[in-house]
Amino acid sequence: MRIVIAGGHGQIALRLERLLAARGDEVAGIIRKAEQADDLREAGAEPVVLDLESASVDEVADRLRGADAAVFAAGAGPGSGVARKDTVDKAAAVLFADAAVTAGVRRFVIVSSMGADPRHQGDEIFDVYLRAKGEADAYVRGLDALDWTILRPGQLTDDAGTGLVRLEARTGRGPIPRDDVAAVLAELVDTSATAGLTLELISGSAPVSVAVKSVAGN
């Protein structure tokens, strides 16, 4: 498969790129800064320099043509202000989804957040973030041209992955290593039977492949 990842230098994305490249997939990661390119090459991915906060749908679609799947793993990051929650966590996700439609890439996986809700109340930065992620999710759900899956991890940690997860429509809150989020994403990209599902993810007792097959109905 050829898989294009938005937010290609993110902590989850770099892990995902390594996993996909190791299993023989062709991977491209969209990055904003050219100096990040070597990190992607080291992970086995082709770096694509493009700023999703200023690019057009057609520009992004050009980078997506020929791909079998698209993964949105970009984020403004915890140190960013309110404005970038809108321009990255919402607008860039919408742009990437529209570009996937334009490019004819049906399989689309978006990394969201537990608690994401377009109706979330509050004015703190994290409130704005959850609202932005919820609005992006709602937009993607409305695109019939995409076979979308929305993944909502719990509290992200840098602990070593265990390969054991809980993946369900509702899991309740809990931690999850970024390693395991990447492993689940790698399985989801391959599992189009999860299209149309919004899934929460925390650490659990099921091996990743078993958890994904379970929600896919296998």
Tab-separated table of C-alpha atoms in Angstrom:
chain	number	residue	atom	x	y	z
A	1	MET	CA	0.000	0.000	0.000
A	2	ARG	CA	0.932	3.644	-0.390
A	3	ILE	CA	-0.076	5.638	2.679
A	4	VAL	CA	0.197	9.407	3.110
A	5	ILE	CA	0.317	10.778	6.652
A	6	ALA	CA	-0.457	14.386	7.566
A	7	GLY	CA	1.614	15.600	10.496
A	8	GLY	CA	4.416	13.294	9.434
A	9	HIS	CA	6.884	14.480	12.089
A	10	GLY	CA	4.532	13.983	15.020
A	11	GLN	CA	5.345	11.511	17.757
A	12	ILE	CA	2.631	9.061	16.723
A	13	ALA	CA	3.267	9.585	13.004
A	14	LEU	CA	6.987	8.766	13.219
A	15	ARG	CA	6.160	5.544	15.061
A	16	LEU	CA	3.514	4.698	12.463
A	17	GLU	CA	5.901	5.391	9.595
A	18	ARG	CA	8.429	2.966	11.041
A	19	LEU	CA	5.797	0.252	11.397
A	20	LEU	CA	4.404	0.713	7.898
A	21	ALA	CA	7.829	0.888	6.259
A	22	ALA	CA	8.959	-2.225	8.148
A	23	ARG	CA	6.065	-4.242	6.769
A	24	GLY	CA	6.813	-3.095	3.223
A	25	ASP	CA	4.335	-0.281	2.676
A	26	GLU	CA	5.287	2.859	0.780
A	27	VAL	CA	4.892	5.767	3.195
A	28	ALA	CA	4.934	9.534	2.706
A	29	GLY	CA	4.731	12.048	5.530
A	30	ILE	CA	3.593	15.637	5.075
A	31	ILE	CA	5.766	18.024	7.108
A	32	ARG	CA	5.891	21.782	7.509
A	33	LYS	CA	9.642	22.200	7.953
A	34	ALA	CA	12.292	20.920	5.546
A	35	GLU	CA	14.690	20.321	8.436
A	36	GLN	CA	12.388	17.517	9.636
A	37	ALA	CA	12.953	15.510	6.452
A	38	ASP	CA	15.899	13.441	7.704
A	39	ASP	CA	13.863	12.157	10.652
A	40	LEU	CA	11.227	10.869	8.226
A	41	ARG	CA	13.808	9.241	5.968
A	42	GLU	CA	15.279	7.525	9.025
A	43	ALA	CA	11.805	6.187	9.809
A	44	GLY	CA	11.506	4.848	6.257
A	45	ALA	CA	9.134	7.515	4.962
A	46	GLU	CA	9.305	9.923	2.039
A	47	PRO	CA	9.190	13.516	3.326
A	48	VAL	CA	6.716	15.857	1.626
A	49	VAL	CA	7.166	19.511	2.609
A	50	LEU	CA	3.808	21.266	2.580
A	51	ASP	CA	2.173	23.630	5.069
A	52	LEU	CA	-1.393	22.468	5.667
A	53	GLU	CA	-2.243	25.838	7.207
A	54	SER	CA	-1.674	27.635	3.896
A	55	ALA	CA	-1.970	24.969	1.171
A	56	SER	CA	-4.956	24.662	-1.148
A	57	VAL	CA	-7.097	21.558	-1.532
A	58	ASP	CA	-5.623	20.963	-4.991
A	59	GLU	CA	-2.052	21.236	-3.692
A	60	VAL	CA	-2.734	18.628	-1.018
A	61	ALA	CA	-4.671	16.440	-3.453
A	62	ASP	CA	-1.646	16.403	-5.763
A	63	ARG	CA	0.377	14.818	-2.932
A	64	LEU	CA	-2.376	12.294	-2.233
A	65	ARG	CA	-2.990	11.004	-5.763
A	66	GLY	CA	-2.111	7.352	-6.120
A	67	ALA	CA	-2.332	6.661	-2.386
A	68	ASP	CA	-4.340	3.747	-1.021
A	69	ALA	CA	-4.978	5.437	2.323
A	70	ALA	CA	-4.582	8.776	4.083
A	71	VAL	CA	-3.980	9.261	7.812
A	72	PHE	CA	-4.492	12.602	9.558
A	73	ALA	CA	-2.145	12.639	12.535
A	74	ALA	CA	-1.347	16.352	12.623
A	75	GLY	CA	-1.888	18.528	15.668
A	76	ALA	CA	-1.085	22.024	16.817
A	77	GLY	CA	0.577	20.616	19.921
A	78	PRO	CA	0.201	21.377	23.629
A	79	GLY	CA	2.207	24.602	23.482
A	80	SER	CA	0.050	26.218	20.801
A	81	GLY	CA	-2.564	28.909	21.311
A	82	VAL	CA	-6.267	29.038	20.574
A	83	ALA	CA	-5.847	30.184	16.956
A	84	ARG	CA	-3.847	27.118	15.907
A	85	LYS	CA	-6.408	24.761	17.388
A	86	ASP	CA	-8.677	26.087	14.661
A	87	THR	CA	-6.121	26.248	11.840
A	88	VAL	CA	-4.518	22.840	12.491
A	89	ASP	CA	-6.753	20.612	14.594
A	90	LYS	CA	-9.871	21.612	12.679
A	91	ALA	CA	-9.106	23.390	9.399
A	92	ALA	CA	-6.129	21.252	8.369
A	93	ALA	CA	-8.127	18.091	9.057
A	94	VAL	CA	-10.997	19.392	6.926
A	95	LEU	CA	-8.550	20.368	4.167
A	96	PHE	CA	-6.887	16.946	4.225
A	97	ALA	CA	-10.260	15.189	4.046
A	98	ASP	CA	-11.402	17.363	1.138
A	99	ALA	CA	-8.097	16.690	-0.625
A	100	ALA	CA	-8.532	12.935	-0.153
A	101	VAL	CA	-11.963	13.181	-1.795
A	102	THR	CA	-10.519	15.230	-4.667
A	103	ALA	CA	-7.663	12.733	-5.127
A	104	GLY	CA	-9.993	9.731	-5.000
A	105	VAL	CA	-8.420	8.251	-1.845
A	106	ARG	CA	-11.289	6.503	-0.074
A	107	ARG	CA	-9.565	5.033	2.993
A	108	PHE	CA	-9.173	7.790	5.576
A	109	VAL	CA	-8.151	7.442	9.214
A	110	ILE	CA	-8.131	10.456	11.530
A	111	VAL	CA	-6.466	10.628	14.929
A	112	SER	CA	-8.856	12.504	17.189
A	113	SER	CA	-9.035	12.783	20.973
A	114	MET	CA	-11.136	11.226	23.663
A	115	GLY	CA	-13.767	13.779	24.625
A	116	ALA	CA	-13.771	15.513	21.234
A	117	ASP	CA	-17.175	17.146	20.760
A	118	PRO	CA	-18.253	20.105	18.608
A	119	ARG	CA	-20.625	21.094	21.434
A	120	HIS	CA	-17.973	20.942	24.155
A	121	GLN	CA	-18.304	23.913	26.512
A	122	GLY	CA	-15.565	26.122	27.947
A	123	ASP	CA	-12.989	28.700	26.929
A	124	GLU	CA	-9.738	27.160	28.167
A	125	ILE	CA	-7.269	26.073	25.485
A	126	PHE	CA	-8.059	22.383	26.033
A	127	ASP	CA	-11.776	23.135	25.695
A	128	VAL	CA	-11.107	24.839	22.356
A	129	TYR	CA	-8.994	21.852	21.305
A	130	LEU	CA	-11.737	19.327	22.087
A	131	ARG	CA	-14.255	21.460	20.219
A	132	ALA	CA	-11.951	21.781	17.189
A	133	LYS	CA	-11.286	18.038	17.091
A	134	GLY	CA	-15.011	17.366	17.439
A	135	GLU	CA	-15.824	19.716	14.568
A	136	ALA	CA	-13.217	18.029	12.375
A	137	ASP	CA	-14.634	14.591	13.218
A	138	ALA	CA	-18.164	15.744	12.425
A	139	TYR	CA	-17.031	17.092	9.054
A	140	VAL	CA	-15.280	13.852	8.115
A	141	ARG	CA	-18.355	11.831	9.101
A	142	GLY	CA	-20.358	13.813	6.559
A	143	LEU	CA	-18.168	12.833	3.598
A	144	ASP	CA	-19.758	9.877	1.822
A	145	ALA	CA	-16.789	9.685	-0.567
A	146	LEU	CA	-14.516	8.547	2.288
A	147	ASP	CA	-14.304	5.207	4.056
A	148	TRP	CA	-13.390	6.929	7.309
A	149	THR	CA	-12.436	5.643	10.728
A	150	ILE	CA	-12.000	8.018	13.676
A	151	LEU	CA	-9.598	6.937	16.426
A	152	ARG	CA	-9.831	8.652	19.815
A	153	PRO	CA	-6.936	7.674	22.089
A	154	GLY	CA	-6.953	8.272	25.822
A	155	GLN	CA	-4.123	9.937	27.723
A	156	LEU	CA	-0.992	9.556	25.588
A	157	THR	CA	2.186	8.338	27.255
A	158	ASP	CA	5.747	7.618	26.144
A	159	ASP	CA	5.798	4.283	27.959
A	160	ALA	CA	6.921	1.318	25.878
A	161	GLY	CA	4.022	-0.234	24.039
A	162	THR	CA	2.623	-3.496	25.333
A	163	GLY	CA	0.650	-4.446	22.238
A	164	LEU	CA	-2.385	-4.941	24.505
A	165	VAL	CA	-5.277	-2.525	24.103
A	166	ARG	CA	-8.959	-1.874	24.612
A	167	LEU	CA	-10.582	-0.597	21.418
A	168	GLU	CA	-14.313	0.051	21.536
A	169	ALA	CA	-16.942	2.669	20.772
A	170	ARG	CA	-16.728	3.651	24.459
A	171	THR	CA	-13.863	2.609	26.685
A	172	GLY	CA	-13.892	5.180	29.473
A	173	ARG	CA	-10.777	7.198	30.200
A	174	GLY	CA	-7.330	5.714	30.589
A	175	PRO	CA	-3.727	5.948	29.371
A	176	ILE	CA	-2.312	4.522	26.149
A	177	PRO	CA	1.325	4.477	24.982
A	178	ARG	CA	1.961	6.230	21.675
A	179	ASP	CA	3.610	2.981	20.496
A	180	ASP	CA	0.276	1.200	20.822
A	181	VAL	CA	-1.657	4.013	19.134
A	182	ALA	CA	0.662	3.678	16.136
A	183	ALA	CA	0.227	-0.097	16.104
A	184	VAL	CA	-3.563	0.268	16.090
A	185	LEU	CA	-3.394	2.844	13.283
A	186	ALA	CA	-1.279	0.474	11.196
A	187	GLU	CA	-3.962	-2.205	11.573
A	188	LEU	CA	-6.842	0.199	10.944
A	189	VAL	CA	-5.354	1.454	7.688
A	190	ASP	CA	-5.511	-2.140	6.432
A	191	THR	CA	-8.974	-2.874	7.830
A	192	SER	CA	-11.586	-1.131	5.714
A	193	ALA	CA	-14.292	-3.047	7.584
A	194	THR	CA	-13.849	-0.457	10.359
A	195	ALA	CA	-15.112	2.285	8.017
A	196	GLY	CA	-17.836	4.373	9.604
A	197	LEU	CA	-16.673	3.682	13.155
A	198	THR	CA	-15.563	6.134	15.846
A	199	LEU	CA	-13.387	4.203	18.292
A	200	GLU	CA	-11.874	4.987	21.669
A	201	LEU	CA	-8.529	3.460	22.591
A	202	ILE	CA	-6.829	2.810	25.931
A	203	SER	CA	-4.499	0.148	27.268
A	204	GLY	CA	-6.214	-3.173	27.840
A	205	SER	CA	-5.848	-6.916	27.511
A	206	ALA	CA	-6.477	-7.645	23.827
A	207	PRO	CA	-3.630	-7.920	21.305
A	208	VAL	CA	-3.854	-5.112	18.749
A	209	SER	CA	-4.766	-7.347	15.811
A	210	VAL	CA	-7.452	-9.104	17.840
A	211	ALA	CA	-8.919	-5.796	19.034
A	212	VAL	CA	-9.139	-4.420	15.497
A	213	LYS	CA	-10.645	-7.625	14.103
A	214	SER	CA	-13.212	-7.559	16.909
A	215	VAL	CA	-14.489	-4.064	16.138
A	216	ALA	CA	-14.432	-4.913	12.421
A	217	GLY	CA	-16.828	-7.767	13.113
A	218	ASN	CA	-14.341	-10.560	12.336
